[in-house]
Short mmCIF file of N, CA and C in Angstrom, two decimals:
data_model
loop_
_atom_site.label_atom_id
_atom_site.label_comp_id
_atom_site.label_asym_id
_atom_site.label_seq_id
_atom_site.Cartn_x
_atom_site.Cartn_y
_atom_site.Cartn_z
N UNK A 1 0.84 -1.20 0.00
CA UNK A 1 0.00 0.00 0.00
C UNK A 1 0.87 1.24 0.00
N UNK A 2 0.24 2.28 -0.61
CA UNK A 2 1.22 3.55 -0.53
C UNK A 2 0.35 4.50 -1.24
N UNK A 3 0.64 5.78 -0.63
CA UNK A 3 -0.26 6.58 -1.05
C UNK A 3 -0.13 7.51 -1.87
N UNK A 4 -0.87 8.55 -2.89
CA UNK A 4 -0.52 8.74 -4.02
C UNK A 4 0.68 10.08 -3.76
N UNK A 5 0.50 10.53 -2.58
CA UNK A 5 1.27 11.87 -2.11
C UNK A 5 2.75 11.01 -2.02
N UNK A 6 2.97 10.24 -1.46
CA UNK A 6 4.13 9.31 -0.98
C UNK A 6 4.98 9.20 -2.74
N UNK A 7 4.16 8.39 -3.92
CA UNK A 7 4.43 8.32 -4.73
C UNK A 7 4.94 9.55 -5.76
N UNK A 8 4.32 10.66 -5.28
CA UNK A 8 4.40 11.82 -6.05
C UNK A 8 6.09 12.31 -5.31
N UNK A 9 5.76 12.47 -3.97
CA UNK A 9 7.83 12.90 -3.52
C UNK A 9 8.79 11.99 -4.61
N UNK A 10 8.39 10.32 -4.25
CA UNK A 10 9.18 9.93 -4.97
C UNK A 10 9.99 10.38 -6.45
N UNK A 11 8.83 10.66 -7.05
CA UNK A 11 8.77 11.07 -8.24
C UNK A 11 9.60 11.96 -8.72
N UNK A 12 9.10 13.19 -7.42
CA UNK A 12 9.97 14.97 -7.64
C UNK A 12 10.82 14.91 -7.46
N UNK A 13 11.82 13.77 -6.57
CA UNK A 13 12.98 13.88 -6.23
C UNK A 13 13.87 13.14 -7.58
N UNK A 14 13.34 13.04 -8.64
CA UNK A 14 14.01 12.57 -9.72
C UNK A 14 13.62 13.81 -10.51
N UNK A 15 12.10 14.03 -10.50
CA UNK A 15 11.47 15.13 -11.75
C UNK A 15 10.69 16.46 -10.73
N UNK A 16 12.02 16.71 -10.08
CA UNK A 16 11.10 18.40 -9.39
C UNK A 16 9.88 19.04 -9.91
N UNK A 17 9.80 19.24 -11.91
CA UNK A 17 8.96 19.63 -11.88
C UNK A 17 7.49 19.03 -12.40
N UNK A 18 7.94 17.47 -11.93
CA UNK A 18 7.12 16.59 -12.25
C UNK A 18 5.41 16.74 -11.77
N UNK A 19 4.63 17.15 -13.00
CA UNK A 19 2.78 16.60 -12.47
C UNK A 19 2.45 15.06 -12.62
N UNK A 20 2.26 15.01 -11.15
CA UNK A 20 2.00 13.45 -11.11
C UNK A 20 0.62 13.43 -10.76
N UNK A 21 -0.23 11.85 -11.96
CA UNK A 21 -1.63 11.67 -11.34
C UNK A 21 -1.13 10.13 -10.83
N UNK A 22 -1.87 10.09 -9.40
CA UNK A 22 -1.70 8.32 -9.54
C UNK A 22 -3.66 7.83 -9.27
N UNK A 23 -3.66 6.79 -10.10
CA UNK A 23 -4.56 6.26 -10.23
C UNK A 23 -4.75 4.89 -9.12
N UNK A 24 -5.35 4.73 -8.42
CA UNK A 24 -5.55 3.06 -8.06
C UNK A 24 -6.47 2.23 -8.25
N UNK A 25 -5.84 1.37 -9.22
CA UNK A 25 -6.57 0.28 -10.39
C UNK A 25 -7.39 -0.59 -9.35
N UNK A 26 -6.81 -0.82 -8.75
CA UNK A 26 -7.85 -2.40 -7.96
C UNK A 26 -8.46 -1.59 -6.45
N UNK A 27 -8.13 -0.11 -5.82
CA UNK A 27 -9.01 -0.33 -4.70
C UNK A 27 -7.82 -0.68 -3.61
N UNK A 28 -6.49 -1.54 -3.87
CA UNK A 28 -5.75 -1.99 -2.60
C UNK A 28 -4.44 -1.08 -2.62
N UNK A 29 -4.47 -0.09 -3.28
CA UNK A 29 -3.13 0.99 -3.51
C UNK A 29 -1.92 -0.07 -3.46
N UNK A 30 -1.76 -0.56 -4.21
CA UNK A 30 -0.72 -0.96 -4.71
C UNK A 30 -0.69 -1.81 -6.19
N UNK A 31 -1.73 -1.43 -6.78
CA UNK A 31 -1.74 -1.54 -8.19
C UNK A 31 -2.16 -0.77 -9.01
N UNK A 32 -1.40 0.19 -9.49
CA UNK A 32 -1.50 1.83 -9.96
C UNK A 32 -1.00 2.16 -11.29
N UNK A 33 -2.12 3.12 -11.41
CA UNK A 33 -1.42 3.69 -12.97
C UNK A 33 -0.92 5.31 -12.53
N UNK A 34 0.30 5.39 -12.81
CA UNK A 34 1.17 6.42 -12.42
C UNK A 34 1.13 7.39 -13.80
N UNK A 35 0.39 8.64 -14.32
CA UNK A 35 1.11 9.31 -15.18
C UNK A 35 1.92 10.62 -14.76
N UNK A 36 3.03 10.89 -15.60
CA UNK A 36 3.99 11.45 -15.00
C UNK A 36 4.20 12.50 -16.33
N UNK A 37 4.24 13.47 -15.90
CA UNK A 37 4.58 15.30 -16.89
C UNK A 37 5.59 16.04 -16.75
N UNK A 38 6.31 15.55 -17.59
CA UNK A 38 8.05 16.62 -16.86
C UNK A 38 8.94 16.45 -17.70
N UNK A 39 9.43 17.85 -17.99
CA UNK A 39 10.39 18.36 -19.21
C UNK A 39 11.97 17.56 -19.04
N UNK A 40 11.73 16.76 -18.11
CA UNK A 40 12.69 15.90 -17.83
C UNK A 40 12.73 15.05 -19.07
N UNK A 41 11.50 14.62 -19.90
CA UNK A 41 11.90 13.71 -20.25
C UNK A 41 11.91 13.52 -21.79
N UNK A 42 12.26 15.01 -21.95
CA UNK A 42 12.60 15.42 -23.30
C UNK A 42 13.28 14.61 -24.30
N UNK A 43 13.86 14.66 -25.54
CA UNK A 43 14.47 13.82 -25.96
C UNK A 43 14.43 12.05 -25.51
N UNK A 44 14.03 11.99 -24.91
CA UNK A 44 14.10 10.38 -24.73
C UNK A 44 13.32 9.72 -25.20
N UNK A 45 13.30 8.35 -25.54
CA UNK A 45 12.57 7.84 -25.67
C UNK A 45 11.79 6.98 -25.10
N UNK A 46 10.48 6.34 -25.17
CA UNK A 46 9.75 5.60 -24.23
C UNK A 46 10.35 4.78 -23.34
N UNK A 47 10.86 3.53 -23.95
CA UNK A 47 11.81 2.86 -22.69
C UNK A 47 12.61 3.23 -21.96
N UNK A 48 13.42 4.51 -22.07
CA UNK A 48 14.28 4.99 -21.11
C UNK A 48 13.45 6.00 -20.04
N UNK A 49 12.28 6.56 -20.76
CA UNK A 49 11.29 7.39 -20.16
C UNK A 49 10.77 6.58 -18.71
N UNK A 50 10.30 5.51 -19.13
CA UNK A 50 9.90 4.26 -18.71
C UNK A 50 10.70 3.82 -17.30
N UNK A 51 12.20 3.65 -17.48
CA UNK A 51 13.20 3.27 -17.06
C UNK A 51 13.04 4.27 -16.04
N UNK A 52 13.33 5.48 -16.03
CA UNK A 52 13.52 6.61 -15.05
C UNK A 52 12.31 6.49 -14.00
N UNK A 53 11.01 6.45 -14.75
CA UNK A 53 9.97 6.25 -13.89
C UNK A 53 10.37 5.30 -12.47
N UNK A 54 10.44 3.89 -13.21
CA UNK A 54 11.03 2.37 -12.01
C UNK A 54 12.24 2.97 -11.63
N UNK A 55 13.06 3.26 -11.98
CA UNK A 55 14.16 3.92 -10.90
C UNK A 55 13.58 5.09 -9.92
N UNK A 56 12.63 5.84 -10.06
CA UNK A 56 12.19 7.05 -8.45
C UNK A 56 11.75 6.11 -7.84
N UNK A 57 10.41 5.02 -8.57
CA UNK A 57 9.94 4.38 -7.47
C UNK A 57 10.54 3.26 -6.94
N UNK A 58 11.94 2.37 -7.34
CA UNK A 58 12.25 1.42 -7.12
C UNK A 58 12.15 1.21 -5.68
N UNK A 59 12.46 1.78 -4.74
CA UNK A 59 12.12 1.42 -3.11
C UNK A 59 11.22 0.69 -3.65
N UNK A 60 9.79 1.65 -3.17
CA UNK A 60 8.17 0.83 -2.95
C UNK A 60 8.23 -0.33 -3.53
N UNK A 61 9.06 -0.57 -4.34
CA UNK A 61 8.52 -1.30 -5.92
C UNK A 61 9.23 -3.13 -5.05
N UNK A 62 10.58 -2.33 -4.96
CA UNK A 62 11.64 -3.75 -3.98
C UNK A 62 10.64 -4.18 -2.92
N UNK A 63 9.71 -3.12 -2.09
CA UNK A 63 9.55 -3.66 -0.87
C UNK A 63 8.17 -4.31 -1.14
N UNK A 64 7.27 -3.88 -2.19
CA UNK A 64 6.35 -4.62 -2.39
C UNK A 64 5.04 -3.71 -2.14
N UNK A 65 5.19 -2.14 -1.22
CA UNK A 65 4.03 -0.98 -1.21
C UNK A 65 3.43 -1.31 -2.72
N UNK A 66 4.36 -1.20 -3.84
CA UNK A 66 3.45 -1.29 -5.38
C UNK A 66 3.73 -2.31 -5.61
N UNK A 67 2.62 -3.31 -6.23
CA UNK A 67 2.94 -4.12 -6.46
C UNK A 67 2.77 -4.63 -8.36
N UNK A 68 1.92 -3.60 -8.32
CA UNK A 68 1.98 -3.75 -10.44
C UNK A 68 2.27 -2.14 -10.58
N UNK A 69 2.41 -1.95 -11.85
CA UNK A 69 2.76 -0.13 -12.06
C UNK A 69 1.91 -0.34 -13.51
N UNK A 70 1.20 0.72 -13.88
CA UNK A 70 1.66 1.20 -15.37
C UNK A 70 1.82 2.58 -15.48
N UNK A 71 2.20 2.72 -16.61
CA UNK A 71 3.08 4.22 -16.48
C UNK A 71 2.90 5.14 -17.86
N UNK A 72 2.22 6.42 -17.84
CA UNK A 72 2.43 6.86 -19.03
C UNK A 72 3.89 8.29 -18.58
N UNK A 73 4.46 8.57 -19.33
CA UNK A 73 5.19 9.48 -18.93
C UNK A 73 5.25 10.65 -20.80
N UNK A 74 5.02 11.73 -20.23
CA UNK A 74 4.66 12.99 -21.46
C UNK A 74 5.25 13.82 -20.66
N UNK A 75 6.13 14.74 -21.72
CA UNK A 75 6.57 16.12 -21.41
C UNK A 75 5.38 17.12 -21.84
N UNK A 76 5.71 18.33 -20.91
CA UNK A 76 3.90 19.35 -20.99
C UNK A 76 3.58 19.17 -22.58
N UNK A 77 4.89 19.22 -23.48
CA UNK A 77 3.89 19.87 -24.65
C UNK A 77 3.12 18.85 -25.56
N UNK A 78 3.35 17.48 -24.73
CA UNK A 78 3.01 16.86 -25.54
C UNK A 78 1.00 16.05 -25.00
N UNK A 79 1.24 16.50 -23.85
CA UNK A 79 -0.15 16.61 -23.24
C UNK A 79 -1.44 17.19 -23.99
N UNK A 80 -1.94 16.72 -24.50
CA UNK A 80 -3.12 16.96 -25.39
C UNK A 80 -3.84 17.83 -24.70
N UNK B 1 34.00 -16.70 -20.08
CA UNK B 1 32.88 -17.40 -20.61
C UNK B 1 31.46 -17.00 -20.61
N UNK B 2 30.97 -17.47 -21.65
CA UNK B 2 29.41 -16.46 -21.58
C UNK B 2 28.70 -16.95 -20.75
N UNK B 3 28.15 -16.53 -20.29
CA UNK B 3 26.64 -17.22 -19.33
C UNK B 3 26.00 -18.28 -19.92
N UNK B 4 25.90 -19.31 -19.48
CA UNK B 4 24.98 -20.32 -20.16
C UNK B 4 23.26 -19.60 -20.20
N UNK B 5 22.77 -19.70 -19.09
CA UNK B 5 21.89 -18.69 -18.92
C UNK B 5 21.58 -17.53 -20.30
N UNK B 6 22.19 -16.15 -20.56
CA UNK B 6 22.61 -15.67 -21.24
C UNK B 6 22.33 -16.33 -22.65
N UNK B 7 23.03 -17.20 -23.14
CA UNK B 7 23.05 -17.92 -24.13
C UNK B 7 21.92 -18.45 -24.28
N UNK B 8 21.14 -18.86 -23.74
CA UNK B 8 19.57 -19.51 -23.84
C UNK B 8 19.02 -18.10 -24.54
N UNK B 9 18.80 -17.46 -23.16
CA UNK B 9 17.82 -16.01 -23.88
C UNK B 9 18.08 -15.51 -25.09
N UNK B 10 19.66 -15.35 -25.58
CA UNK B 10 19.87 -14.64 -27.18
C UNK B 10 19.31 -16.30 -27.99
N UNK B 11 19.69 -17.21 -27.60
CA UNK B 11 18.76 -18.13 -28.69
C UNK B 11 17.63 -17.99 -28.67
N UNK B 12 16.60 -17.92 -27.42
CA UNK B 12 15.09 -17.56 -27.44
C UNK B 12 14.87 -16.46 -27.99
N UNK B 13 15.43 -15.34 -28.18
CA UNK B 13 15.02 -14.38 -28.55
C UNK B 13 15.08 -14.15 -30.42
N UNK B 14 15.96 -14.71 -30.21
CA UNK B 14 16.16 -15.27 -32.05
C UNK B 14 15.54 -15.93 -32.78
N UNK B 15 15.08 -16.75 -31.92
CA UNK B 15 14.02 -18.07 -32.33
C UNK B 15 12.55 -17.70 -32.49
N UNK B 16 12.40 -16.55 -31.83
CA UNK B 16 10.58 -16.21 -31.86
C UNK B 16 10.64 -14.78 -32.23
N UNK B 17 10.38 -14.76 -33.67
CA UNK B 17 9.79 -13.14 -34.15
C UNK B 17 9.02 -12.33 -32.83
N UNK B 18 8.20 -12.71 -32.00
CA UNK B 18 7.33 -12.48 -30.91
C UNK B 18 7.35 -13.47 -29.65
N UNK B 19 8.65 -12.80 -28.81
CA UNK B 19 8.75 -13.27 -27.83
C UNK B 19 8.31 -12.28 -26.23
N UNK B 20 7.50 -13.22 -25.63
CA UNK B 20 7.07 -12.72 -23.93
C UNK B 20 7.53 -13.45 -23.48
N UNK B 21 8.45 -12.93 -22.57
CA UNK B 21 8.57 -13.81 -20.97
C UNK B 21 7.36 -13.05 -19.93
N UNK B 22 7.42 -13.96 -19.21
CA UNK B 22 5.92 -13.45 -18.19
C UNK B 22 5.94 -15.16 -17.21
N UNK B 23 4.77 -14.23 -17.07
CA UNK B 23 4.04 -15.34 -15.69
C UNK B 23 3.10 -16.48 -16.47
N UNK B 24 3.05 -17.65 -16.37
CA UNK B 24 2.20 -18.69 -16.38
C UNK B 24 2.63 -18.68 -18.20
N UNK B 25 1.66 -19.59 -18.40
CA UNK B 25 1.89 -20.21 -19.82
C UNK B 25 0.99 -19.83 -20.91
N UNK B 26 0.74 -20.13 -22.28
CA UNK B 26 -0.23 -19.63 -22.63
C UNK B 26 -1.34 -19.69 -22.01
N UNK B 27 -1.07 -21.53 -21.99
CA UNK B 27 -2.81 -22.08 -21.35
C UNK B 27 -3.25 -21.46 -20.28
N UNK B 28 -2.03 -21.30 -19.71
CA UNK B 28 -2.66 -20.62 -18.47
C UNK B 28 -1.52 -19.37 -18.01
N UNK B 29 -1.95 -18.64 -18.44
CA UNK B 29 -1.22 -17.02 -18.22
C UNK B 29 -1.53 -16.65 -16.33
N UNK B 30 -0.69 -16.56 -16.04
CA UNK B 30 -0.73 -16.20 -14.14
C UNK B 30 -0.64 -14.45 -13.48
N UNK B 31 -1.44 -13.64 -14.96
CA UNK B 31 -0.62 -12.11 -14.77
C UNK B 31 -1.79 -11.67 -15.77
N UNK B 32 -2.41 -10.63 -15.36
CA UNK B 32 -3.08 -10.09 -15.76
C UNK B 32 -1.84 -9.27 -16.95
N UNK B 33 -1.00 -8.42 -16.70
CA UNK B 33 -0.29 -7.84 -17.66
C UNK B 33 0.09 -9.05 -18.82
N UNK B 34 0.18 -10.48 -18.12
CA UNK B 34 0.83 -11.03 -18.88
C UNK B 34 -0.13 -11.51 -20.26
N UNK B 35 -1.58 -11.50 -19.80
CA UNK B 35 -3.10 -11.81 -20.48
C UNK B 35 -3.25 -10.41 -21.27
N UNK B 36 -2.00 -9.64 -20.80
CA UNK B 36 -3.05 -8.13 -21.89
C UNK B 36 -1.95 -8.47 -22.78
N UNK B 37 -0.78 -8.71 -22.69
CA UNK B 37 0.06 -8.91 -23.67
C UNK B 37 -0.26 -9.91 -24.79
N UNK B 38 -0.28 -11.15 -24.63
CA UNK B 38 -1.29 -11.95 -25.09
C UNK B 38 -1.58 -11.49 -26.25
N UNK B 39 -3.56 -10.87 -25.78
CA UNK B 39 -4.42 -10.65 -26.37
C UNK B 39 -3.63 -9.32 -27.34
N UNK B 40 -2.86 -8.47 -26.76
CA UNK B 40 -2.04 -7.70 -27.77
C UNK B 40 -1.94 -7.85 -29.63
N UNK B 41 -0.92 -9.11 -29.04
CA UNK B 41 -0.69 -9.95 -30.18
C UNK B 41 -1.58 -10.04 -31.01
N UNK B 42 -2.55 -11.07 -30.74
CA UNK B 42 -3.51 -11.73 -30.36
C UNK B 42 -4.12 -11.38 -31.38
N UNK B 43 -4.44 -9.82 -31.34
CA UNK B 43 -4.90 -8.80 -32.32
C UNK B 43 -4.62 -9.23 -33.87
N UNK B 44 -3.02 -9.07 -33.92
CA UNK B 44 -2.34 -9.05 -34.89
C UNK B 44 -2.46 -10.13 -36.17
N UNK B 45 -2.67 -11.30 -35.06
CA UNK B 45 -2.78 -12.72 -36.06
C UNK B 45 -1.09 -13.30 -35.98
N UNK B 46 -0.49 -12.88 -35.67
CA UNK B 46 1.12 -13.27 -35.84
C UNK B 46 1.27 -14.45 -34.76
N UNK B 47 2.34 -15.39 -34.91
CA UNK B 47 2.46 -16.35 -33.70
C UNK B 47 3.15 -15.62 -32.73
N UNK B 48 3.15 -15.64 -32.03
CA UNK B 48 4.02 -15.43 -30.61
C UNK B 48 4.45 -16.66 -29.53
N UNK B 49 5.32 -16.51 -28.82
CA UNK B 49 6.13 -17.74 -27.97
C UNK B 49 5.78 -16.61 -26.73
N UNK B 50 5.10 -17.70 -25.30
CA UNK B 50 5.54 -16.67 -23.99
C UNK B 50 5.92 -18.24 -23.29
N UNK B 51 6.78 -17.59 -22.83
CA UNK B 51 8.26 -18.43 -22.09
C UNK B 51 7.82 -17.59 -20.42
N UNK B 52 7.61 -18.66 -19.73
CA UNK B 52 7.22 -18.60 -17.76
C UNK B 52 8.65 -18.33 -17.44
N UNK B 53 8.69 -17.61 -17.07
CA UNK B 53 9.60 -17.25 -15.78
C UNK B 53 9.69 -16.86 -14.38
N UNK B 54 8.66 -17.06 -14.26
CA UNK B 54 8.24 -17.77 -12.82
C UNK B 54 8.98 -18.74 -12.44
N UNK B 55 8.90 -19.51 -13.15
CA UNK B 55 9.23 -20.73 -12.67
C UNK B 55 10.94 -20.87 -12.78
N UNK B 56 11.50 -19.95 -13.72
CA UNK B 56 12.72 -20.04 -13.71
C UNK B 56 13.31 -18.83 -13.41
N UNK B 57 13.42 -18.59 -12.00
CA UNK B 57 14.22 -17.20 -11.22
C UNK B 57 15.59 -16.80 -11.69
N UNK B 58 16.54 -17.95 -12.08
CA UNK B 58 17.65 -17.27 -12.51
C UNK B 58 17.83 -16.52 -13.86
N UNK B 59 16.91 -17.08 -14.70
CA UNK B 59 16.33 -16.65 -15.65
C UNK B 59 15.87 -14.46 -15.84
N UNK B 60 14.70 -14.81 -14.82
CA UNK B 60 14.22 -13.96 -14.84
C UNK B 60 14.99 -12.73 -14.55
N UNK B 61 16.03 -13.46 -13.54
CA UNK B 61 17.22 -12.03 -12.70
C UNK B 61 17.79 -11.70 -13.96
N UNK B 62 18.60 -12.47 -14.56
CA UNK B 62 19.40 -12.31 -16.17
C UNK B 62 18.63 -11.22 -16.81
N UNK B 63 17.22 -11.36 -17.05
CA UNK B 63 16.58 -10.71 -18.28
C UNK B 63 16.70 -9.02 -17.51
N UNK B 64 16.19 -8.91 -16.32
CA UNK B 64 16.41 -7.99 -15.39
C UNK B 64 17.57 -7.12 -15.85
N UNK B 65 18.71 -7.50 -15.59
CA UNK B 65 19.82 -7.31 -15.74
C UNK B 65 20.04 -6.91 -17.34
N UNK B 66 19.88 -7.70 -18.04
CA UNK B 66 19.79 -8.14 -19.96
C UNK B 66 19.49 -6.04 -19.81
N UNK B 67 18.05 -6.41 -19.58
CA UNK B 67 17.25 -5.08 -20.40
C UNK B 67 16.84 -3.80 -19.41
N UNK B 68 17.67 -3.71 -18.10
CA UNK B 68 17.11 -3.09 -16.91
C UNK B 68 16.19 -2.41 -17.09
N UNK B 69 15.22 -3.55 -17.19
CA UNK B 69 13.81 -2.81 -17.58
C UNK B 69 12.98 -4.03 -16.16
N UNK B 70 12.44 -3.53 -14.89
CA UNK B 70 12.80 -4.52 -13.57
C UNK B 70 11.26 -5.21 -13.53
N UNK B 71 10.05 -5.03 -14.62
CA UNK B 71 9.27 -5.96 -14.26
C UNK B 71 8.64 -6.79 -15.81
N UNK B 72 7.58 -7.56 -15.10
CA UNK B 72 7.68 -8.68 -16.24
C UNK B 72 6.05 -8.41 -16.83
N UNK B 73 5.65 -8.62 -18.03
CA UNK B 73 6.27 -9.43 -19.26
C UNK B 73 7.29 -8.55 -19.19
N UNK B 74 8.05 -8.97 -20.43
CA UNK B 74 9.21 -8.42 -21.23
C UNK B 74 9.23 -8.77 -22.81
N UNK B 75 8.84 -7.76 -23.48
CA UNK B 75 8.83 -8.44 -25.12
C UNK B 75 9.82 -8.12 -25.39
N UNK B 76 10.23 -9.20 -26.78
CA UNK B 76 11.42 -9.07 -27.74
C UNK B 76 10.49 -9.22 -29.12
N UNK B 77 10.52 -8.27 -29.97
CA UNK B 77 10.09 -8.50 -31.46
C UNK B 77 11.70 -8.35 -32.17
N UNK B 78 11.87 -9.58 -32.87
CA UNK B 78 12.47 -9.46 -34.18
C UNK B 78 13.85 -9.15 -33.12
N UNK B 79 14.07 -9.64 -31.84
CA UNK B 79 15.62 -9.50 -31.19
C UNK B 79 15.89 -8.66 -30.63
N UNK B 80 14.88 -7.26 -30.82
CA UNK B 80 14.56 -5.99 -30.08
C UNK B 80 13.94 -5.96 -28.97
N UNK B 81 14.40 -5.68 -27.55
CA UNK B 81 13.44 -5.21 -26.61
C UNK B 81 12.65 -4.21 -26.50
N UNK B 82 11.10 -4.28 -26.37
CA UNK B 82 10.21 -3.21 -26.33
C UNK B 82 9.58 -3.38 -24.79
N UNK B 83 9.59 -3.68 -23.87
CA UNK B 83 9.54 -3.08 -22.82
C UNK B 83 7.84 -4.39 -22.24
N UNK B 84 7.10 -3.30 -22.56
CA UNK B 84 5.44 -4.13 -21.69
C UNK B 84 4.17 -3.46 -23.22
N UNK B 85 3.14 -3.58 -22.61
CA UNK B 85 2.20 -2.49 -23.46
C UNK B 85 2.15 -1.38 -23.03
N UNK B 86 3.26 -0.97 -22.14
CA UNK B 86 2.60 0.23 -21.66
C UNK B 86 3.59 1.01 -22.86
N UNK B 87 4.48 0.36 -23.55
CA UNK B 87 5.01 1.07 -24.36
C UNK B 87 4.27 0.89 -25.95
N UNK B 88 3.93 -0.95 -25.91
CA UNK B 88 3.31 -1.29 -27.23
C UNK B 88 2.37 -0.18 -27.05
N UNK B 89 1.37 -0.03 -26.53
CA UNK B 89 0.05 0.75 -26.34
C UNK B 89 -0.03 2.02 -27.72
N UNK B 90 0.98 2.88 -26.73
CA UNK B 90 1.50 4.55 -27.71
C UNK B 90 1.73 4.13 -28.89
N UNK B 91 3.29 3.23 -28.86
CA UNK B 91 3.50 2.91 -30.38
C UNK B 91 2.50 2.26 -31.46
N UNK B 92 1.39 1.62 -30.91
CA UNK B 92 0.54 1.40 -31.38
C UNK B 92 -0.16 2.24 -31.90
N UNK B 93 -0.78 3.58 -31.12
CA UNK B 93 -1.44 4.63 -31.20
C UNK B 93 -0.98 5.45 -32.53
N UNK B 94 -0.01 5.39 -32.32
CA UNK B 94 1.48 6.03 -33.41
C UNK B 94 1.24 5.29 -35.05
N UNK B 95 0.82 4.19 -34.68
CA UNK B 95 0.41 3.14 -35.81
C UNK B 95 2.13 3.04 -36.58
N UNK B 96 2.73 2.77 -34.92
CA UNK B 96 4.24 1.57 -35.70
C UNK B 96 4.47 0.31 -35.33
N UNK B 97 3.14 -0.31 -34.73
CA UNK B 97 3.52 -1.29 -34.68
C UNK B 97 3.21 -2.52 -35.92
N UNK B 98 2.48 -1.98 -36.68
CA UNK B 98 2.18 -3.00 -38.03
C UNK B 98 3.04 -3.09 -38.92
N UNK B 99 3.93 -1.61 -39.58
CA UNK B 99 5.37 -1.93 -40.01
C UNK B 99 6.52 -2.71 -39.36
N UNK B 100 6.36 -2.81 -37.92
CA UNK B 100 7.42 -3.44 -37.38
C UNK B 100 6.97 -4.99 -37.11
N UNK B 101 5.72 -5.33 -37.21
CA UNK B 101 5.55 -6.89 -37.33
C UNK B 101 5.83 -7.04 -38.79
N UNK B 102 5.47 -6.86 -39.59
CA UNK B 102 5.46 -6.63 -40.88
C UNK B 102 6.53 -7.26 -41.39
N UNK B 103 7.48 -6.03 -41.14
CA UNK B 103 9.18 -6.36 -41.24
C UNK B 103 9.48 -7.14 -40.90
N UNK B 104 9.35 -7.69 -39.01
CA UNK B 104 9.32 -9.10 -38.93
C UNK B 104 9.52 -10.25 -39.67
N UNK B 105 7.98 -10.45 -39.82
CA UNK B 105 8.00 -11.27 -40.22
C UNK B 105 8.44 -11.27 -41.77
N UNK B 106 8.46 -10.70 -42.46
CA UNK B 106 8.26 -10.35 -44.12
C UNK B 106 10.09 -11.10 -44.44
N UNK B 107 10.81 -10.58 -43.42
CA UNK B 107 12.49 -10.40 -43.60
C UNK B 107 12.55 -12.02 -43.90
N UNK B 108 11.31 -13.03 -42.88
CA UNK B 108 11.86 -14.55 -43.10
C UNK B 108 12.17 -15.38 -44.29
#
């Protein structure tokens, strides 16, 4: 379990100026859809985008707080 | 010396235009991600291979390591790692994933 504020520090401390939504898919907070907004992740491409995401949260992720993720990750301008 | 280990996966991955590692088997898929991947395919009409790794942990640490990409499924099209659907999904959206089965398979 973990809560979406908990998930969002994680986040900033990789993407300061990261907008984070977290979603919880099943009801037991720990199976979440994380989207993530930050000029961090310019130039890159999806899998490395991807990659950065599981590296802020890797704690929760090792200890088992999350236990599935999905993840969209968009820089602002690409936010519809 | 190479990893025996190692050496399995670049043959599996060579061997199946559309390869998943994941949880449970076709018959019986043990992962909801691993059932969306699947049906992904599924879509396509193309064969696909999903290889359990569940059941084989040293395995699974390797691929870990392989693609530090840290959860499972894990696709390989055509020897390439693409990650889960959360990446097929977009590229889909993008409409690249039909040239890249395409190619796939077309190259055999």
């Amino acid at each position: 379990m973990i809560t979406a504020d908990a998930v969002t520090t994680y986040i900033r401390q990789v993407f300061p100026d990261a907008a984070v939504t977290v979603i919880d898919k099943t009801g037991t907070q720990d199976h979440l859809i994380v989207r993530v907004t930050s000029a961090g992740f310019a130039e890159k491409n999806l899998l490395d985008r991807h990659r950065m995401v599981y590296q802020a949260l890797a704690a929760p992720m090792k200890d088992g707080r999350i236990h599935a993720l999905e993840i969209t990750a968009t820089t602002p301008d690409e936010v519809k | 010396m190479a990893d025996p280990i190692e050496e399995e996966i670049q043959r599996e991955i060579k061997a199946n235009k559309i390869l998943i590692y994941g949880k449970g088997t076709k018959a019986m898929p043990m992962c909801g991600f691993t059932r969306e991947t699947m049906h992904f395919f599924e879509k396509y009409g193309y064969p696909y291979e999903l290889i359990d790794v569940l059941s084989q942990p040293a395995k699974r640490e390797a691929l870990t390591r392989l693609t530090n990409w840290p959860t499972l499924p894990k696709v390989f099209i055509d020897g390439q790692f693409y990650g889960d659907t959360d990446i097929l999904d977009p590229m889909e959206a993008k409409g690249e994933v039909v040239p890249l089965l395409k190619k796939a398979f077309d190259a055999s």
